[in-house]
Amino acid sequence: MANNTSQHILNTSASLLGFCLFVITSLHIANQTETFFIDEFTSVVAVLLTFSCIFSFVSIRTKYPKREKYFETIADYLFLIALIGILIIILLITFNFF
């Protein structure tokens, strides 16, 4: 049985993924051509969060403790990288770099 870390990563990654998709959709609807880099960077973060969700889910569903830990570690690192990406996006928007 998987520990609670994978479940928290899965829940939070899925929520942040929804937020990223909302941002991407909003930029496309508003036809914001000057936010091209933010759109692309948000897409990369969304992909990282998607893989984090996948690895978290597999970690929860596997019956092998060694694989569980391995997939959970991958999900942890992808989640951390995605969080850093979200921080960079927020800083870019806040300081009006684009």
PDB file of C-alpha atoms in Angstrom:
ATOM      1  CA  MET A   1       0.000   0.000   0.000  1.00  0.00           C
ATOM      2  CA  ALA A   2       1.322   3.433  -0.968  1.00  0.00           C
ATOM      3  CA  ASN A   3       1.976   6.020   1.690  1.00  0.00           C
ATOM      4  CA  ASN A   4       0.156   9.353   1.856  1.00  0.00           C
ATOM      5  CA  THR A   5       2.828  11.322  -0.011  1.00  0.00           C
ATOM      6  CA  SER A   6       1.798   9.954  -3.396  1.00  0.00           C
ATOM      7  CA  GLN A   7      -1.828  10.783  -2.760  1.00  0.00           C
ATOM      8  CA  HIS A   8      -0.977  14.370  -1.829  1.00  0.00           C
ATOM      9  CA  ILE A   9       1.239  14.784  -4.879  1.00  0.00           C
ATOM     10  CA  LEU A  10      -1.477  13.385  -7.129  1.00  0.00           C
ATOM     11  CA  ASN A  11      -4.143  15.679  -5.687  1.00  0.00           C
ATOM     12  CA  THR A  12      -2.010  18.827  -5.784  1.00  0.00           C
ATOM     13  CA  SER A  13      -0.514  18.082  -9.211  1.00  0.00           C
ATOM     14  CA  ALA A  14      -3.959  17.558 -10.689  1.00  0.00           C
ATOM     15  CA  SER A  15      -5.184  20.844  -9.192  1.00  0.00           C
ATOM     16  CA  LEU A  16      -2.179  22.779 -10.471  1.00  0.00           C
ATOM     17  CA  LEU A  17      -2.532  21.105 -13.856  1.00  0.00           C
ATOM     18  CA  GLY A  18      -6.096  22.393 -14.052  1.00  0.00           C
ATOM     19  CA  PHE A  19      -4.861  25.871 -13.174  1.00  0.00           C
ATOM     20  CA  CYS A  20      -2.174  25.727 -15.889  1.00  0.00           C
ATOM     21  CA  LEU A  21      -4.721  24.616 -18.460  1.00  0.00           C
ATOM     22  CA  PHE A  22      -6.986  27.479 -17.378  1.00  0.00           C
ATOM     23  CA  VAL A  23      -4.131  29.977 -17.872  1.00  0.00           C
ATOM     24  CA  ILE A  24      -3.270  28.563 -21.293  1.00  0.00           C
ATOM     25  CA  THR A  25      -6.920  28.640 -22.378  1.00  0.00           C
ATOM     26  CA  SER A  26      -7.380  32.187 -21.076  1.00  0.00           C
ATOM     27  CA  LEU A  27      -4.340  33.410 -22.998  1.00  0.00           C
ATOM     28  CA  HIS A  28      -5.621  31.814 -26.196  1.00  0.00           C
ATOM     29  CA  ILE A  29      -9.143  33.202 -25.772  1.00  0.00           C
ATOM     30  CA  ALA A  30      -7.788  36.695 -25.046  1.00  0.00           C
ATOM     31  CA  ASN A  31      -5.511  36.354 -28.100  1.00  0.00           C
ATOM     32  CA  GLN A  32      -2.539  37.652 -26.127  1.00  0.00           C
ATOM     33  CA  THR A  33       0.315  37.404 -28.625  1.00  0.00           C
ATOM     34  CA  GLU A  34       2.768  39.247 -26.353  1.00  0.00           C
ATOM     35  CA  THR A  35       2.501  36.476 -23.744  1.00  0.00           C
ATOM     36  CA  PHE A  36       3.891  33.816 -26.077  1.00  0.00           C
ATOM     37  CA  PHE A  37       6.751  32.852 -23.733  1.00  0.00           C
ATOM     38  CA  ILE A  38       4.477  32.619 -20.704  1.00  0.00           C
ATOM     39  CA  ASP A  39       2.120  30.424 -22.735  1.00  0.00           C
ATOM     40  CA  GLU A  40       4.950  28.128 -23.811  1.00  0.00           C
ATOM     41  CA  PHE A  41       6.465  27.959 -20.343  1.00  0.00           C
ATOM     42  CA  THR A  42       3.070  27.215 -18.804  1.00  0.00           C
ATOM     43  CA  SER A  43       2.647  24.398 -21.324  1.00  0.00           C
ATOM     44  CA  VAL A  44       5.952  22.863 -20.228  1.00  0.00           C
ATOM     45  CA  VAL A  45       4.876  23.109 -16.572  1.00  0.00           C
ATOM     46  CA  ALA A  46       1.559  21.454 -17.492  1.00  0.00           C
ATOM     47  CA  VAL A  47       3.417  18.551 -19.108  1.00  0.00           C
ATOM     48  CA  LEU A  48       5.597  18.138 -15.996  1.00  0.00           C
ATOM     49  CA  LEU A  49       2.512  18.131 -13.779  1.00  0.00           C
ATOM     50  CA  THR A  50       0.833  15.585 -16.051  1.00  0.00           C
ATOM     51  CA  PHE A  51       3.773  13.211 -15.713  1.00  0.00           C
ATOM     52  CA  SER A  52       3.865  13.860 -11.975  1.00  0.00           C
ATOM     53  CA  CYS A  53       0.197  12.814 -11.798  1.00  0.00           C
ATOM     54  CA  ILE A  54       0.891   9.688 -13.823  1.00  0.00           C
ATOM     55  CA  PHE A  55       3.837   8.595 -11.680  1.00  0.00           C
ATOM     56  CA  SER A  56       1.926   9.351  -8.472  1.00  0.00           C
ATOM     57  CA  PHE A  57      -1.013   7.284  -9.664  1.00  0.00           C
ATOM     58  CA  VAL A  58       1.218   4.386 -10.669  1.00  0.00           C
ATOM     59  CA  SER A  59       2.968   4.606  -7.301  1.00  0.00           C
ATOM     60  CA  ILE A  60      -0.361   4.295  -5.514  1.00  0.00           C
ATOM     61  CA  ARG A  61      -1.550   1.392  -7.684  1.00  0.00           C
ATOM     62  CA  THR A  62       1.594  -0.751  -7.741  1.00  0.00           C
ATOM     63  CA  LYS A  63       1.887  -3.719  -5.431  1.00  0.00           C
ATOM     64  CA  TYR A  64       5.688  -3.745  -5.372  1.00  0.00           C
ATOM     65  CA  PRO A  65       7.255  -1.603  -2.619  1.00  0.00           C
ATOM     66  CA  LYS A  66      10.463  -0.999  -4.577  1.00  0.00           C
ATOM     67  CA  ARG A  67       8.576   0.281  -7.649  1.00  0.00           C
ATOM     68  CA  GLU A  68       6.276   2.298  -5.402  1.00  0.00           C
ATOM     69  CA  LYS A  69       9.212   4.203  -3.923  1.00  0.00           C
ATOM     70  CA  TYR A  70      10.844   4.636  -7.345  1.00  0.00           C
ATOM     71  CA  PHE A  71       7.710   6.067  -8.989  1.00  0.00           C
ATOM     72  CA  GLU A  72       6.993   8.246  -5.978  1.00  0.00           C
ATOM     73  CA  THR A  73      10.511   9.698  -6.136  1.00  0.00           C
ATOM     74  CA  ILE A  74      10.078  10.512  -9.823  1.00  0.00           C
ATOM     75  CA  ALA A  75       6.725  12.166  -9.074  1.00  0.00           C
ATOM     76  CA  ASP A  76       8.334  14.180  -6.262  1.00  0.00           C
ATOM     77  CA  TYR A  77      11.071  15.557  -8.489  1.00  0.00           C
ATOM     78  CA  LEU A  78       8.720  16.356 -11.365  1.00  0.00           C
ATOM     79  CA  PHE A  79       6.381  18.103  -8.942  1.00  0.00           C
ATOM     80  CA  LEU A  80       9.245  20.146  -7.483  1.00  0.00           C
ATOM     81  CA  ILE A  81      10.458  21.187 -10.946  1.00  0.00           C
ATOM     82  CA  ALA A  82       6.904  22.163 -11.897  1.00  0.00           C
ATOM     83  CA  LEU A  83       6.558  24.257  -8.725  1.00  0.00           C
ATOM     84  CA  ILE A  84       9.778  26.078  -9.566  1.00  0.00           C
ATOM     85  CA  GLY A  85       8.390  26.632 -13.073  1.00  0.00           C
ATOM     86  CA  ILE A  86       5.198  28.112 -11.636  1.00  0.00           C
ATOM     87  CA  LEU A  87       7.309  30.406  -9.444  1.00  0.00           C
ATOM     88  CA  ILE A  88       9.209  31.607 -12.512  1.00  0.00           C
ATOM     89  CA  ILE A  89       5.954  32.245 -14.377  1.00  0.00           C
ATOM     90  CA  ILE A  90       4.602  34.252 -11.433  1.00  0.00           C
ATOM     91  CA  LEU A  91       7.807  36.300 -11.277  1.00  0.00           C
ATOM     92  CA  LEU A  92       7.686  36.964 -15.023  1.00  0.00           C
ATOM     93  CA  ILE A  93       4.100  38.166 -14.786  1.00  0.00           C
ATOM     94  CA  THR A  94       4.686  40.183 -11.607  1.00  0.00           C
ATOM     95  CA  PHE A  95       7.710  42.050 -12.905  1.00  0.00           C
ATOM     96  CA  ASN A  96       6.167  42.526 -16.384  1.00  0.00           C
ATOM     97  CA  PHE A  97       9.013  40.931 -18.300  1.00  0.00           C
ATOM     98  CA  PHE A  98       6.575  40.169 -21.118  1.00  0.00           C
TER      99      PHE A  98
END
